[in-house]
mmCIF file of C-alpha atoms in Angstrom:
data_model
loop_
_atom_site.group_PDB
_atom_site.id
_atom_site.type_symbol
_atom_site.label_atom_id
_atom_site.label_comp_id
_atom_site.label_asym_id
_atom_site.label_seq_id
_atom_site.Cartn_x
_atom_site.Cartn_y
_atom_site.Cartn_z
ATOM 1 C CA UNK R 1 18.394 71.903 27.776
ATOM 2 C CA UNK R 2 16.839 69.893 30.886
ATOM 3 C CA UNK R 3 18.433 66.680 31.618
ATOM 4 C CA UNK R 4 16.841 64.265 34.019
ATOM 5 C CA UNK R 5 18.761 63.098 37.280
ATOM 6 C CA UNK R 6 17.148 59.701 36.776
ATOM 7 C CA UNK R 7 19.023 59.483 33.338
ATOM 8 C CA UNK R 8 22.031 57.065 34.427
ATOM 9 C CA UNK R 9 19.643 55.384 36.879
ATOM 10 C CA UNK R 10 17.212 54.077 33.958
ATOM 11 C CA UNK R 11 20.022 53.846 31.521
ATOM 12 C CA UNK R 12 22.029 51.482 34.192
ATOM 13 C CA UNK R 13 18.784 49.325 34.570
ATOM 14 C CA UNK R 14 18.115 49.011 31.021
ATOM 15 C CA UNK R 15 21.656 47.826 30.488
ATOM 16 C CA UNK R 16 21.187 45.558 33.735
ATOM 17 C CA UNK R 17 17.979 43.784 31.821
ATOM 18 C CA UNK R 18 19.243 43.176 28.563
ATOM 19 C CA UNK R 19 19.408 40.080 27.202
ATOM 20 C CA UNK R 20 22.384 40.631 24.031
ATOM 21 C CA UNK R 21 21.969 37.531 22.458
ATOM 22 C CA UNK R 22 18.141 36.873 22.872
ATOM 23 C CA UNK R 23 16.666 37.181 19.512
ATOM 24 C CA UNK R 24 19.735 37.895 17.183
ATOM 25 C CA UNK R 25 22.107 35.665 18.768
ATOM 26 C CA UNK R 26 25.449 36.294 20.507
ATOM 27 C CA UNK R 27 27.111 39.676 19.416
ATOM 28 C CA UNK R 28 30.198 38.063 18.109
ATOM 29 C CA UNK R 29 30.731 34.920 16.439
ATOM 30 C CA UNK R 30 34.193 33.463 15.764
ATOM 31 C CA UNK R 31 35.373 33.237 12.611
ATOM 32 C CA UNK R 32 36.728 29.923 10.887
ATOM 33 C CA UNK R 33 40.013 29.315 9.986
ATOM 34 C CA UNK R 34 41.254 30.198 6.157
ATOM 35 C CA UNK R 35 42.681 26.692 6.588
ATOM 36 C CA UNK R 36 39.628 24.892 7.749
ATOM 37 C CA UNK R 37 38.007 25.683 4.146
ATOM 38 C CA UNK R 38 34.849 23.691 3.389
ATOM 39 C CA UNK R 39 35.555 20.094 1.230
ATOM 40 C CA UNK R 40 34.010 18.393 -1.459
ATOM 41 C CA UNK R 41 32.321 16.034 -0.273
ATOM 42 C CA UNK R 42 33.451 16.690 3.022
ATOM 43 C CA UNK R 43 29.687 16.585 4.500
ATOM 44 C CA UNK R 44 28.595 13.548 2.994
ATOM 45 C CA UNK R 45 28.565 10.355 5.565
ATOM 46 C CA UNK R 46 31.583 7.867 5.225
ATOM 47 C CA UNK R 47 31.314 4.069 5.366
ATOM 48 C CA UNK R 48 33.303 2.979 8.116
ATOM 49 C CA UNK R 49 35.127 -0.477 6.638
ATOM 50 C CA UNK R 50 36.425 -3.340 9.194
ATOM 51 C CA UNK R 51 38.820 -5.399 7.251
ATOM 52 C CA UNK R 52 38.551 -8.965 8.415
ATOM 53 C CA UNK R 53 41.341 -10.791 6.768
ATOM 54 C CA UNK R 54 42.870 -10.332 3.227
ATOM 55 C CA UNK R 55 39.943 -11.357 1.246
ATOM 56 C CA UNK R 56 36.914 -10.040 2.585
ATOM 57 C CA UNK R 57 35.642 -6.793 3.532
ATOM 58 C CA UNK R 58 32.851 -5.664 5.770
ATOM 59 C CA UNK R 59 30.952 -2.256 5.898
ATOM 60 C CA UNK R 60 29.294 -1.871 8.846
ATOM 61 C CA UNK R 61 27.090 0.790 8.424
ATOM 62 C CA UNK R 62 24.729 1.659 6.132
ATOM 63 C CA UNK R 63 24.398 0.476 3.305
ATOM 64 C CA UNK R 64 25.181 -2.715 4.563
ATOM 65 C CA UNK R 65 26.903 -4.748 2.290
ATOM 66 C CA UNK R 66 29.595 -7.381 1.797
ATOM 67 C CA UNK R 67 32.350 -7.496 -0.975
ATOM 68 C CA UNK R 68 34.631 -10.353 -0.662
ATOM 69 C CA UNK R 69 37.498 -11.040 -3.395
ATOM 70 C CA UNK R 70 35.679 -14.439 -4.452
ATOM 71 C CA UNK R 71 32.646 -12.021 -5.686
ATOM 72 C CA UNK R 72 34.366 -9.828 -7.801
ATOM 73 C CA UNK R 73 35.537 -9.874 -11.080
ATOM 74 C CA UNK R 74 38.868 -11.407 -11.666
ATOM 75 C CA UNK R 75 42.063 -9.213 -12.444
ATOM 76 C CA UNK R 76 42.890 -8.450 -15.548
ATOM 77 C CA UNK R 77 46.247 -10.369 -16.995
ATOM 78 C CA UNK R 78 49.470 -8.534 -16.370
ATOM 79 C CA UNK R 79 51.687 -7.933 -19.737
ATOM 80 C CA UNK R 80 53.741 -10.841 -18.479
ATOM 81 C CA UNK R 81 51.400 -13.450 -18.324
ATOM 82 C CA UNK R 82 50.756 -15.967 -21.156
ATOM 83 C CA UNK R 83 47.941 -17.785 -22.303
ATOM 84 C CA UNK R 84 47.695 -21.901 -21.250
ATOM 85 C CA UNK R 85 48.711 -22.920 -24.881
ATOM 86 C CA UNK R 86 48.423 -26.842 -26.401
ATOM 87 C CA UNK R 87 45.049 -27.278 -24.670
ATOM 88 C CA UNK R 88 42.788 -29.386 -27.532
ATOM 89 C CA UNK R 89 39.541 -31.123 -27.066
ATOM 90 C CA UNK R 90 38.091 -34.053 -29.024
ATOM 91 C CA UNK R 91 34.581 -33.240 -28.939
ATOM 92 C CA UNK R 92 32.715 -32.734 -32.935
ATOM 93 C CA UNK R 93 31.141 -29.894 -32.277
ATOM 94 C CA UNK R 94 29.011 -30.561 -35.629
ATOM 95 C CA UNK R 95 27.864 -33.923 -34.866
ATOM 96 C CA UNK R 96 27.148 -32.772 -31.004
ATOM 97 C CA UNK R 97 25.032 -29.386 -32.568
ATOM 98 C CA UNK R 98 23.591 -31.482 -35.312
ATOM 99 C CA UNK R 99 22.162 -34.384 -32.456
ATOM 100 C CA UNK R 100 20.786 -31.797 -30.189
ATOM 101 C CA UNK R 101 18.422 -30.166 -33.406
ATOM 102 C CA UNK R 102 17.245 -33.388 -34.231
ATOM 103 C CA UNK R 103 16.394 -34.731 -30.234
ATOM 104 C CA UNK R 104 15.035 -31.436 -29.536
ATOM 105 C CA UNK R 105 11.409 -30.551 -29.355
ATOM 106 C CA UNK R 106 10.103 -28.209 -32.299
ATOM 107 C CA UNK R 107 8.536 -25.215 -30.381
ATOM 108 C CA UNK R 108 4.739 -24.193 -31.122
ATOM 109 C CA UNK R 109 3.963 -21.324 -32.765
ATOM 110 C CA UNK R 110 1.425 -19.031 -29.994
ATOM 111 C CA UNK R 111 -1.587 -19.127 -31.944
ATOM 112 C CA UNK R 112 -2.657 -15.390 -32.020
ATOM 113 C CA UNK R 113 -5.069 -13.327 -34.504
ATOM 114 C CA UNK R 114 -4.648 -10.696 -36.876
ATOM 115 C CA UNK R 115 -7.858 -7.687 -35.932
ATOM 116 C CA UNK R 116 -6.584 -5.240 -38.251
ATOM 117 C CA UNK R 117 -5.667 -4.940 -42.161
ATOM 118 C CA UNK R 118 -2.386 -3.949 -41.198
ATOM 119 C CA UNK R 119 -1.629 -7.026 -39.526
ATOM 120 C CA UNK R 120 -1.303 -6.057 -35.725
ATOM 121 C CA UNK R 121 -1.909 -9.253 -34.065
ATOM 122 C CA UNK R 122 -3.459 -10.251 -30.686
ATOM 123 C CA UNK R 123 -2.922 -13.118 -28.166
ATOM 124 C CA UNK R 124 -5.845 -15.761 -29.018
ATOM 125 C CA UNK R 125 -6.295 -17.166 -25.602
ATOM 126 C CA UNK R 126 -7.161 -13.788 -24.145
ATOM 127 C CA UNK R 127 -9.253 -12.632 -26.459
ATOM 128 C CA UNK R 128 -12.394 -14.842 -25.657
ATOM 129 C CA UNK R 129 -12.824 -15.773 -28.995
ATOM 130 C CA UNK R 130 -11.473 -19.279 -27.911
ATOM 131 C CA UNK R 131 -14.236 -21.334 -26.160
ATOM 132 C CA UNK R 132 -12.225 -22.279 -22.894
ATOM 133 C CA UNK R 133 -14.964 -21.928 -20.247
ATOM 134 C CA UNK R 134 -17.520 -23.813 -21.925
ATOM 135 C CA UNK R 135 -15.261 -27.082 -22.116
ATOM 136 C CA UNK R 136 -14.859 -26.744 -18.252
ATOM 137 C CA UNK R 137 -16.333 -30.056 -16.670
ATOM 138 C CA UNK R 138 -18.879 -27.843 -14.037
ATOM 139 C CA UNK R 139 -20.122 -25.419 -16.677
ATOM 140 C CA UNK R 140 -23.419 -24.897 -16.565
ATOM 141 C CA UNK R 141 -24.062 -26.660 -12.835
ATOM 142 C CA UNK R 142 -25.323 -24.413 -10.128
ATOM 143 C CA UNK R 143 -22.526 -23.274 -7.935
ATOM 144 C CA UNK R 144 -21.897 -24.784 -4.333
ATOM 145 C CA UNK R 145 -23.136 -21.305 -2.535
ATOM 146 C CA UNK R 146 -25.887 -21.173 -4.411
ATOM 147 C CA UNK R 147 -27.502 -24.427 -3.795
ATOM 148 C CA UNK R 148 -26.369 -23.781 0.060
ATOM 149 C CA UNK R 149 -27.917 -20.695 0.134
ATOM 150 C CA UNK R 150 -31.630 -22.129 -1.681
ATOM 151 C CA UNK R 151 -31.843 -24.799 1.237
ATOM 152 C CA UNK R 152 -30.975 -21.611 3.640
ATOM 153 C CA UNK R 153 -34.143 -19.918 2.403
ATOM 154 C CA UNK R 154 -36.169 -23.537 2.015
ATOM 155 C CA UNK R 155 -35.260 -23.887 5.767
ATOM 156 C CA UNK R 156 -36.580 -20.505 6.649
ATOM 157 C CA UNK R 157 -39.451 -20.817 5.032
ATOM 158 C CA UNK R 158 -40.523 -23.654 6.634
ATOM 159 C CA UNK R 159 -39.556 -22.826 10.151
ATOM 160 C CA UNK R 160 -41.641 -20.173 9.688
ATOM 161 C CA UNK R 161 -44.593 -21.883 8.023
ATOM 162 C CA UNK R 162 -44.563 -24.036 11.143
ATOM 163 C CA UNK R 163 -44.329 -21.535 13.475
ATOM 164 C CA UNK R 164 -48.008 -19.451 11.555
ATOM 165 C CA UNK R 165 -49.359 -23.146 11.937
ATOM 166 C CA UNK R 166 -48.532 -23.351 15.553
ATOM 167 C CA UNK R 167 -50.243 -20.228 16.051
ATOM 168 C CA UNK R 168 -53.359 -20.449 14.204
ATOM 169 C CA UNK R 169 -53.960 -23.454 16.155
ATOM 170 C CA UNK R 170 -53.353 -21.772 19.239
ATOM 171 C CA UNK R 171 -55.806 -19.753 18.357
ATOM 172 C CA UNK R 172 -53.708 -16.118 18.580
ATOM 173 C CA UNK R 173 -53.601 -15.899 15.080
ATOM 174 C CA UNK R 174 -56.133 -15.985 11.908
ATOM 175 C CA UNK R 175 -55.623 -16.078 8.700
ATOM 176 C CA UNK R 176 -57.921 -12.996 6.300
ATOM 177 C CA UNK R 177 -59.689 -14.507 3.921
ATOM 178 C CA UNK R 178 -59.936 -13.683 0.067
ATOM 179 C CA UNK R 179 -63.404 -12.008 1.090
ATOM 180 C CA UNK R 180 -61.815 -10.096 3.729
ATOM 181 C CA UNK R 181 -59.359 -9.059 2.140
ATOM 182 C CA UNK R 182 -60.795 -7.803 -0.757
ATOM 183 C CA UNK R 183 -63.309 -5.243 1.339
ATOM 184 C CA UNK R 184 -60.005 -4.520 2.809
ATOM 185 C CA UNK R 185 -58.853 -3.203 -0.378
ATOM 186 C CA UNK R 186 -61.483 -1.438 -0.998
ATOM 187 C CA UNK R 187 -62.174 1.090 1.838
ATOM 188 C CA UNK R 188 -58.522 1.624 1.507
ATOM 189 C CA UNK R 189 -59.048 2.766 -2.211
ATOM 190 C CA UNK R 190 -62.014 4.346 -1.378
ATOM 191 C CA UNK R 191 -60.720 6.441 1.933
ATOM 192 C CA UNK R 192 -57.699 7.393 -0.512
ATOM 193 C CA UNK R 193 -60.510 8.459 -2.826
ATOM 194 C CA UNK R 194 -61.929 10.831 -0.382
ATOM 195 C CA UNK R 195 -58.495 11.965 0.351
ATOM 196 C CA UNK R 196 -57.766 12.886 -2.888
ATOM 197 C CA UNK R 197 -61.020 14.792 -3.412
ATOM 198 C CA UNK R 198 -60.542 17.090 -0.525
ATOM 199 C CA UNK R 199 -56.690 17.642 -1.172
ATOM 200 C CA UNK R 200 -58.040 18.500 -5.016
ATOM 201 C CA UNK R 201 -60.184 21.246 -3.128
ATOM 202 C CA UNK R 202 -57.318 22.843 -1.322
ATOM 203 C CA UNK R 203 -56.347 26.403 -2.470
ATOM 204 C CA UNK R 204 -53.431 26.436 -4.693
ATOM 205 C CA UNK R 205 -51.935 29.093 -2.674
ATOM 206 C CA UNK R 206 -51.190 28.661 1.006
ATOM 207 C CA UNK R 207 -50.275 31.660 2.586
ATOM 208 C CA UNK R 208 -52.018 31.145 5.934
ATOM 209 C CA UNK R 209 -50.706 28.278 8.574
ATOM 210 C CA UNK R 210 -53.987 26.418 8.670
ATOM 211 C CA UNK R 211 -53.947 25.994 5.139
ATOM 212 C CA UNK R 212 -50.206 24.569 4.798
ATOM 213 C CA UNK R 213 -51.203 22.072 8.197
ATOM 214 C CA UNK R 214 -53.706 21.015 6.342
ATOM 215 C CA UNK R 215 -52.487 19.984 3.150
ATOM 216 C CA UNK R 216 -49.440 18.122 5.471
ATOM 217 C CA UNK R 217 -51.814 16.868 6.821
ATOM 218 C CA UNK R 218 -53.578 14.927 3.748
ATOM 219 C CA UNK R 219 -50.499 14.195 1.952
ATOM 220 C CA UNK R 220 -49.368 12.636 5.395
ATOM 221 C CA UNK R 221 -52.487 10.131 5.514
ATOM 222 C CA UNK R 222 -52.335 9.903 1.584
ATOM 223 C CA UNK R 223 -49.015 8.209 1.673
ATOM 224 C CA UNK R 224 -49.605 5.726 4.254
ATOM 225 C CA UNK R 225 -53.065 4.811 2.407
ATOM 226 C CA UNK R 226 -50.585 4.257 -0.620
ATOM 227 C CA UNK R 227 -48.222 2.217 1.268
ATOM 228 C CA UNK R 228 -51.085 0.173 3.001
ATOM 229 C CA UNK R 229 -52.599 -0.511 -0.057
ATOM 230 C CA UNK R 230 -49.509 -1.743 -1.814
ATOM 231 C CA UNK R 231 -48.353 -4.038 1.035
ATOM 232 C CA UNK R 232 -51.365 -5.912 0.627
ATOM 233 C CA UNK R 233 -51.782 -5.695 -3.124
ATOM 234 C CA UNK R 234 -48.747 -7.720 -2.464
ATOM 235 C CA UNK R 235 -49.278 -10.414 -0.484
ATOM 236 C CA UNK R 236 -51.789 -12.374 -0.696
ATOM 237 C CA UNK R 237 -52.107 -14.446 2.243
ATOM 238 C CA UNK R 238 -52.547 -12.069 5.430
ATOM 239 C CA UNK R 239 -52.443 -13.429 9.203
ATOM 240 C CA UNK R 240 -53.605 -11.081 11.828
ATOM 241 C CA UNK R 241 -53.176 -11.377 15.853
ATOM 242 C CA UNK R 242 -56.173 -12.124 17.983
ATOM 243 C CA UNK R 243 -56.701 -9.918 20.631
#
């Protein structure tokens, strides 16, 4: 059998390299003491307690809290202790319990209502059958905002009227009248008329790229003819800019 001369040489280096407790950890790990055996409770954290006196006692970490003798319940009695004895009072408890029911005040019933044959009952005030908001002293009145926000737009409005004033008299601006803008009206119809004949004419199939440009095409100026149309199917007064 052949046996290399580099064989101790490579074997040294490997050894040299070697890192034992890389991945695994170290090779041996010392073992605990059979007296050191784990506790209950041993792992849980421990209150560390100050004592500041004979009557009070102070934990300073958490929880923090503070138990003093004059908070806690008092001892019980030792079999040696005896009651205070001969202690009487003079007060009628009768008479005392018999004023107090007729001084005090009889309490209301809650007025509720019965929505079922079985008698479930319901709180009345919450049901809305009780007409609370209607006795309110500003039902009915137009809210604050609201009448804020109407002299808001009234304002507007009326800036703006001035400023289309200002400008027809400037002369930049005129105003279309009913004639003019009924003709208006109708060449837009009528172009959308023509529109809508042609794009009636197109093939129903459109397999070659002319074709699909130019039904695009029509629906493109269709829509704005639409939109043109209803914008001033809208409003009736029209200004327009002098050039």
């Amino acid at each position: 059998r052949h046996t290399s001369k580099f064989r101790e040489t490579v074997k040294e280096e490997t050894q040299r390299h070697k890192a034992p407790n890389k991945t695994m950890g170290p090779v041996k790990v010392d073992v605990p003491s059979p007296e050191k055996f784990l506790q209950k409770h041993s792992k849980e954290p421990k209150l560390a307690d100050i004592r500041k006196g004979d009557d009070c006692i102070d934990f300073t970490e958490k929880p923090l809290k503070k138990l003093c003798d004059d908070q806690k319940k008092p001892r019980l009695p030792l079999r040696t202790d005896h009651p205070v004895m001969g202690i009487q009072t003079k007060k009628n408890f009768i008479k005392t319990n018999a004023a107090e029911t007729i001084m005090s005040v009889p309490k209301k019933p809650q007025p509720n209502y019965v929505d079922t044959r079985r008698g479930d009952k319901q709180l009345l005030d919450t049901s809305g059958l009780v007409p609370k908001f209607t006795k309110k002293k500003d039902y009915g009145q137009t809210p604050e905002y609201l009448i804020k926000r109407n002299e808001e737009v009234q304002r507007a409005q009326e800036e703006y009227d001035a400023y289309i004033k200002e400008r027809i008299q400037q002369g930049s601006m005129k105003q279309l009248s009913d004639e003019e803008r009924d003709a208006v009206l109708q060449g837009l119809k009528k172009n959308w008329g023509e529109l809508h004949h042609q794009y009636q004419g197109i093939s129903v199939v459109t397999d070659t790229t002319p074709k699909k440009y130019r039904k695009e095409r029509l629906e493109t100026e269709m829509k704005q003819l639409e939109k043109d149309i209803d914008m001033i199917e809208r409003h009736k007064t029209i200004y327009i800019a002098n050039k």
